[in-house]
Short mmCIF file of C-alpha atoms and ligand atoms in Angstrom, two decimals:
data_model
loop_
_atom_site.label_atom_id
_atom_site.label_comp_id
_atom_site.label_asym_id
_atom_site.label_seq_id
_atom_site.Cartn_x
_atom_site.Cartn_y
_atom_site.Cartn_z
CA MET D 1302 109.16 101.25 95.46
CA LEU D 1303 107.66 98.99 98.12
CA MET D 1304 110.41 96.73 99.50
CA LEU D 1305 109.77 93.24 100.85
CA TYR D 1306 112.44 91.89 103.20
CA GLN D 1307 112.53 88.14 103.33
CA PHE D 1308 114.74 85.06 103.27
CA ALA D 1309 116.58 84.24 100.02
CA ARG D 1310 114.68 82.05 97.57
CA THR D 1311 115.51 78.40 97.91
CA TRP D 1312 114.27 74.92 96.94
CA GLY D 1313 112.86 76.42 93.71
CA ASN D 1314 110.02 77.89 95.79
CA PRO D 1315 109.04 81.50 96.45
CA ASN D 1316 110.24 81.28 100.04
CA LEU D 1317 111.12 78.73 102.70
CA SER D 1318 109.32 80.97 105.18
CA HIS D 1319 105.60 80.34 105.15
CA PHE D 1320 104.90 83.93 106.20
CA CYS D 1321 107.22 85.47 103.60
CA CYS D 1322 105.65 83.33 100.89
CA LYS D 1323 102.17 84.35 102.09
CA THR D 1324 103.10 88.03 101.87
CA GLU D 1325 104.75 87.84 98.46
CA THR D 1326 101.84 85.78 97.12
CA TYR D 1327 99.39 88.46 98.27
CA LEU D 1328 101.47 91.05 96.40
CA ARG D 1329 101.37 88.97 93.23
CA MET D 1330 97.70 88.07 93.51
CA ALA D 1331 96.87 91.75 94.01
CA GLY D 1332 99.19 92.92 91.21
CA ILE D 1333 101.14 95.27 93.51
CA GLU D 1334 104.64 96.22 92.37
CA TYR D 1335 107.48 95.52 94.76
CA ASP D 1336 111.16 94.76 95.09
CA ILE D 1337 112.83 92.18 97.30
CA LYS D 1338 115.79 92.44 99.63
CA THR D 1339 116.99 89.21 101.16
CA THR D 1340 117.93 89.21 104.82
CA LEU D 1341 117.72 87.19 108.05
CA PRO D 1342 115.37 87.66 111.03
CA LEU D 1343 118.14 88.98 113.28
CA PHE D 1344 118.08 92.21 111.23
CA ALA D 1345 114.25 92.55 111.29
CA PRO D 1346 112.41 95.16 113.42
CA LYS D 1347 110.55 92.50 115.45
CA GLY D 1348 113.17 89.79 114.99
CA LYS D 1349 110.98 87.93 112.48
CA LEU D 1350 110.49 87.96 108.72
CA PRO D 1351 108.85 89.26 106.64
CA TYR D 1352 108.85 93.00 107.01
CA ILE D 1353 108.34 95.77 104.47
CA GLU D 1354 109.39 99.34 103.83
CA ASP D 1355 106.94 101.51 101.94
CA GLY D 1356 108.14 105.11 101.78
CA ASP D 1357 108.70 106.15 105.39
CA LEU D 1358 106.72 103.22 106.74
CA LYS D 1359 108.49 100.16 108.15
CA LEU D 1360 106.08 97.36 109.02
CA ALA D 1361 106.59 93.86 110.41
CA ASP D 1362 104.23 90.85 110.57
CA SER D 1363 102.35 89.53 107.56
CA ARG D 1364 98.98 90.40 109.15
CA PHE D 1365 99.79 94.09 109.57
CA ILE D 1366 101.57 94.15 106.23
CA ILE D 1367 98.54 92.73 104.41
CA ARG D 1368 96.25 95.13 106.26
CA HIS D 1369 98.44 97.92 104.82
CA PHE D 1370 98.26 96.42 101.30
CA LYS D 1371 94.47 96.31 101.61
CA THR D 1372 94.06 99.94 102.59
CA ARG D 1373 96.82 101.42 100.42
CA TYR D 1374 96.68 99.23 97.30
CA LYS D 1375 94.15 96.46 96.79
CA ASP D 1376 91.84 94.50 99.08
CA LEU D 1377 91.52 90.93 97.82
CA ASP D 1378 88.80 90.31 100.43
CA GLN D 1379 86.51 93.22 99.58
CA ASP D 1380 83.76 91.06 98.07
CA LEU D 1381 83.60 88.49 100.85
CA THR D 1382 80.43 88.21 102.92
CA SER D 1383 80.90 88.57 106.68
CA ALA D 1384 80.51 84.78 107.06
CA GLU D 1385 83.20 84.16 104.40
CA ALA D 1386 85.47 86.72 106.09
CA ALA D 1387 84.99 84.90 109.40
CA LEU D 1388 85.80 81.54 107.79
CA SER D 1389 88.87 83.09 106.17
CA LEU D 1390 90.13 84.37 109.52
CA ALA D 1391 89.48 81.04 111.26
CA MET D 1392 91.30 79.08 108.54
CA GLN D 1393 94.24 81.48 108.60
CA ARG D 1394 94.53 80.97 112.34
CA LEU D 1395 94.44 77.19 111.85
CA ILE D 1396 97.17 77.42 109.23
CA GLU D 1397 99.39 80.04 110.88
CA GLU D 1398 98.97 79.32 114.57
CA HIS D 1399 98.67 75.52 114.53
CA LEU D 1400 99.78 73.78 111.32
CA PHE D 1401 102.80 76.11 111.29
CA TRP D 1402 104.18 74.57 114.49
CA VAL D 1403 103.95 71.03 113.10
CA THR D 1404 105.99 72.12 110.09
CA MET D 1405 108.46 73.86 112.40
CA TYR D 1406 108.82 70.66 114.42
CA SER D 1407 109.44 68.77 111.14
CA ARG D 1408 112.21 71.16 110.13
CA TRP D 1409 114.00 71.89 113.35
CA GLN D 1410 113.58 68.69 115.40
CA TYR D 1411 112.04 65.64 113.74
CA THR D 1412 115.12 64.16 112.00
CA ASP D 1413 118.73 65.17 111.62
CA ALA D 1414 118.37 64.90 107.83
CA ASN D 1415 115.60 67.53 107.88
CA TRP D 1416 117.61 69.77 110.16
CA GLN D 1417 120.60 69.62 107.82
CA VAL D 1418 118.41 70.60 104.83
CA ASN D 1419 116.81 73.41 106.83
CA LYS D 1420 120.13 74.62 108.22
CA LYS D 1421 121.74 74.81 104.77
CA ALA D 1422 118.74 76.67 103.32
CA ILE D 1423 118.58 79.32 106.06
CA PHE D 1424 122.14 79.77 107.24
CA GLY D 1425 124.02 78.85 104.07
CA VAL D 1426 124.22 82.55 103.23
CA LEU D 1427 126.39 83.26 106.30
CA PRO D 1428 130.20 83.08 106.24
CA PRO D 1429 131.41 79.54 107.11
CA GLY D 1430 133.17 80.76 110.27
CA ILE D 1431 129.96 81.85 112.04
CA ARG D 1432 127.36 79.70 110.21
CA ASP D 1433 127.35 76.75 112.63
CA VAL D 1434 127.33 78.91 115.76
CA VAL D 1435 124.43 81.09 114.57
CA ALA D 1436 122.53 78.00 113.38
CA SER D 1437 122.95 76.30 116.79
CA ILE D 1438 121.80 79.40 118.69
CA TYR D 1439 118.75 79.71 116.43
CA ARG D 1440 117.97 76.01 116.67
CA TYR D 1441 117.95 76.25 120.47
CA LYS D 1442 115.71 79.35 120.31
CA ILE D 1443 113.22 77.87 117.82
CA ASN D 1444 113.03 74.60 119.74
CA GLN D 1445 112.19 76.62 122.86
CA GLN D 1446 109.39 78.29 120.88
CA ILE D 1447 108.04 74.92 119.68
CA TYR D 1448 108.05 73.69 123.28
CA GLY D 1449 106.54 76.95 124.54
CA HIS D 1450 103.69 76.69 122.04
CA GLY D 1451 102.96 73.22 123.40
CA THR D 1452 103.48 71.27 120.18
CA GLY D 1453 107.00 70.27 121.25
CA ARG D 1454 105.67 68.50 124.34
CA HIS D 1455 104.00 65.71 122.35
CA LYS D 1456 105.38 62.52 120.82
CA PRO D 1457 106.20 62.66 117.08
CA ASN D 1458 103.17 60.55 116.12
CA GLU D 1459 100.90 62.81 118.20
CA ILE D 1460 102.32 65.96 116.62
CA PHE D 1461 101.77 64.61 113.11
CA GLU D 1462 98.30 63.35 113.99
CA LEU D 1463 97.35 66.92 114.97
CA GLY D 1464 98.87 68.37 111.79
CA MET D 1465 97.10 65.85 109.59
CA LEU D 1466 93.76 67.00 110.98
CA ASP D 1467 94.63 70.51 109.77
CA VAL D 1468 95.50 69.13 106.34
CA ASP D 1469 92.19 67.23 106.24
CA ALA D 1470 90.32 70.41 107.13
CA LEU D 1471 92.11 72.36 104.40
CA ALA D 1472 91.41 69.67 101.81
CA ALA D 1473 87.73 69.56 102.78
CA CYS D 1474 87.44 73.36 102.76
CA LEU D 1475 89.03 73.68 99.31
CA GLY D 1476 87.08 70.79 97.78
CA GLU D 1477 87.02 71.12 94.00
CA LYS D 1478 86.98 74.94 94.05
CA ARG D 1479 89.61 76.97 92.23
CA TYR D 1480 90.36 79.05 95.31
CA PHE D 1481 89.35 78.53 98.93
CA LEU D 1482 86.46 80.98 98.77
CA GLY D 1483 85.40 80.68 95.15
CA ASP D 1484 86.70 81.77 91.76
CA GLN D 1485 88.93 84.63 92.91
CA PRO D 1486 92.03 84.59 95.13
CA THR D 1487 91.74 86.09 98.61
CA THR D 1488 94.08 86.53 101.58
CA LEU D 1489 93.23 82.98 102.66
CA ASP D 1490 94.75 81.69 99.41
CA ALA D 1491 97.93 83.69 99.96
CA SER D 1492 98.21 82.14 103.42
CA ALA D 1493 97.20 78.61 102.36
CA PHE D 1494 99.62 78.60 99.41
CA GLY D 1495 102.49 79.91 101.55
CA PHE D 1496 102.00 77.14 104.07
CA LEU D 1497 101.00 74.27 101.78
CA ILE D 1498 104.00 74.69 99.49
CA ASN D 1499 106.13 74.67 102.64
CA THR D 1500 104.45 71.43 103.73
CA LEU D 1501 104.06 69.29 100.60
CA GLY D 1502 106.35 71.09 98.15
CA CYS D 1503 109.65 71.30 99.99
CA PRO D 1504 112.44 68.80 100.76
CA ILE D 1505 111.46 68.31 104.42
CA GLU D 1506 110.34 64.71 104.80
CA SER D 1507 107.66 63.73 107.31
CA PRO D 1508 104.35 61.87 107.68
CA LEU D 1509 102.71 65.32 107.44
CA LYS D 1510 104.19 65.89 103.98
CA GLU D 1511 103.14 62.40 102.85
CA HIS D 1512 99.62 62.99 104.11
CA ALA D 1513 99.35 66.37 102.35
CA LEU D 1514 100.70 64.83 99.14
CA SER D 1515 97.92 62.23 99.28
CA LYS D 1516 95.34 65.03 98.85
CA ASP D 1517 95.07 65.50 95.09
CA ASN D 1518 93.19 68.77 95.37
CA LEU D 1519 95.84 70.34 97.63
CA ARG D 1520 98.68 69.15 95.42
CA ASN D 1521 97.00 70.48 92.28
CA TYR D 1522 96.16 73.75 94.02
CA VAL D 1523 99.80 74.36 94.98
CA ASP D 1524 101.02 73.47 91.47
CA ARG D 1525 98.40 75.69 89.85
CA ILE D 1526 99.05 78.74 92.05
CA LYS D 1527 102.80 78.40 91.66
CA ALA D 1528 102.48 78.17 87.88
CA GLU D 1529 100.02 81.08 87.68
CA TYR D 1530 101.69 83.54 90.07
CA TYR D 1531 105.34 82.48 89.92
CA PRO D 1532 106.02 81.76 86.23
CA ASP D 1533 109.56 83.03 86.89
CA LEU D 1534 110.16 80.05 89.18
CA GLN D 1535 109.00 77.34 86.75
N1 GSH U 2320 103.18 86.45 112.87
C1 GSH U 2320 104.34 86.64 112.02
C2 GSH U 2320 105.20 85.39 112.04
C3 GSH U 2320 106.50 85.56 111.30
C4 GSH U 2320 107.47 84.42 111.59
O1 GSH U 2320 107.25 83.60 112.48
N2 GSH U 2320 108.57 84.42 110.84
C5 GSH U 2320 109.59 83.42 111.03
C6 GSH U 2320 110.00 82.81 109.71
S1 GSH U 2320 108.72 81.77 109.07
C7 GSH U 2320 110.81 84.07 111.65
O2 GSH U 2320 111.29 85.06 111.15
N3 GSH U 2320 111.32 83.50 112.76
C8 GSH U 2320 112.51 83.94 113.37
C9 GSH U 2320 112.50 83.81 114.85
O3 GSH U 2320 111.46 83.43 115.43
O4 GSH U 2320 113.54 84.10 115.43
C10 GSH U 2320 103.88 87.03 110.63
O5 GSH U 2320 102.69 86.82 110.30
O6 GSH U 2320 104.67 87.60 109.86
#
């Protein structure tokens, strides 16, 4: 059985990790059978989650994992035109390489209250004796990443201004459609859902969350996809 390694479920959502939620949502949208093992990134082959094991194959990174799902099981993007496929890739990059960092800033740096919520959700599974030490080491490491990406060099209002532009673009791209590229779910929906639920549907408070919540179509989209593909979490 295909095994998905990811963080433990929390907050009543599929996953607190945008990338894990993206990967599991692809599996559900494509109707691929799988099992889950919960773990932490320090045990992952590339030091990040998710990763999968499928027979002898061990694969990390949601992009390579979904490429494997497409060739071995089901390609949700097979009916896209080349222009739609290009739009899908561009939007995924916006979501995963830009909006992601604004949400990371919100969780790991913006307020102490957010950090405490984030810390409990990720490191709460560790024994009390080492929990705080591991959390502090990771917080330092992730904050270095946020700075290295460039996002962490801006003022809070500037960071959120940039993230809100991403949210505006997503809201405009979705419009009143059922899915981002029409009537059927594609990889872009797996990605968008994974990141939107981790922006507007989780207990991390920020101007970015408030802005995303003000977009009725994005809020309804997240609620609809969660209800349709995660009835077990309702
Ligand atoms: N490009 C990777 C990104 C995965 C990623 O950044 N995972 C985060 C959780 S959302 C992680 O495990 N971070 C741990 C770390 O950076 O140490 C993918 O698409 O899977």
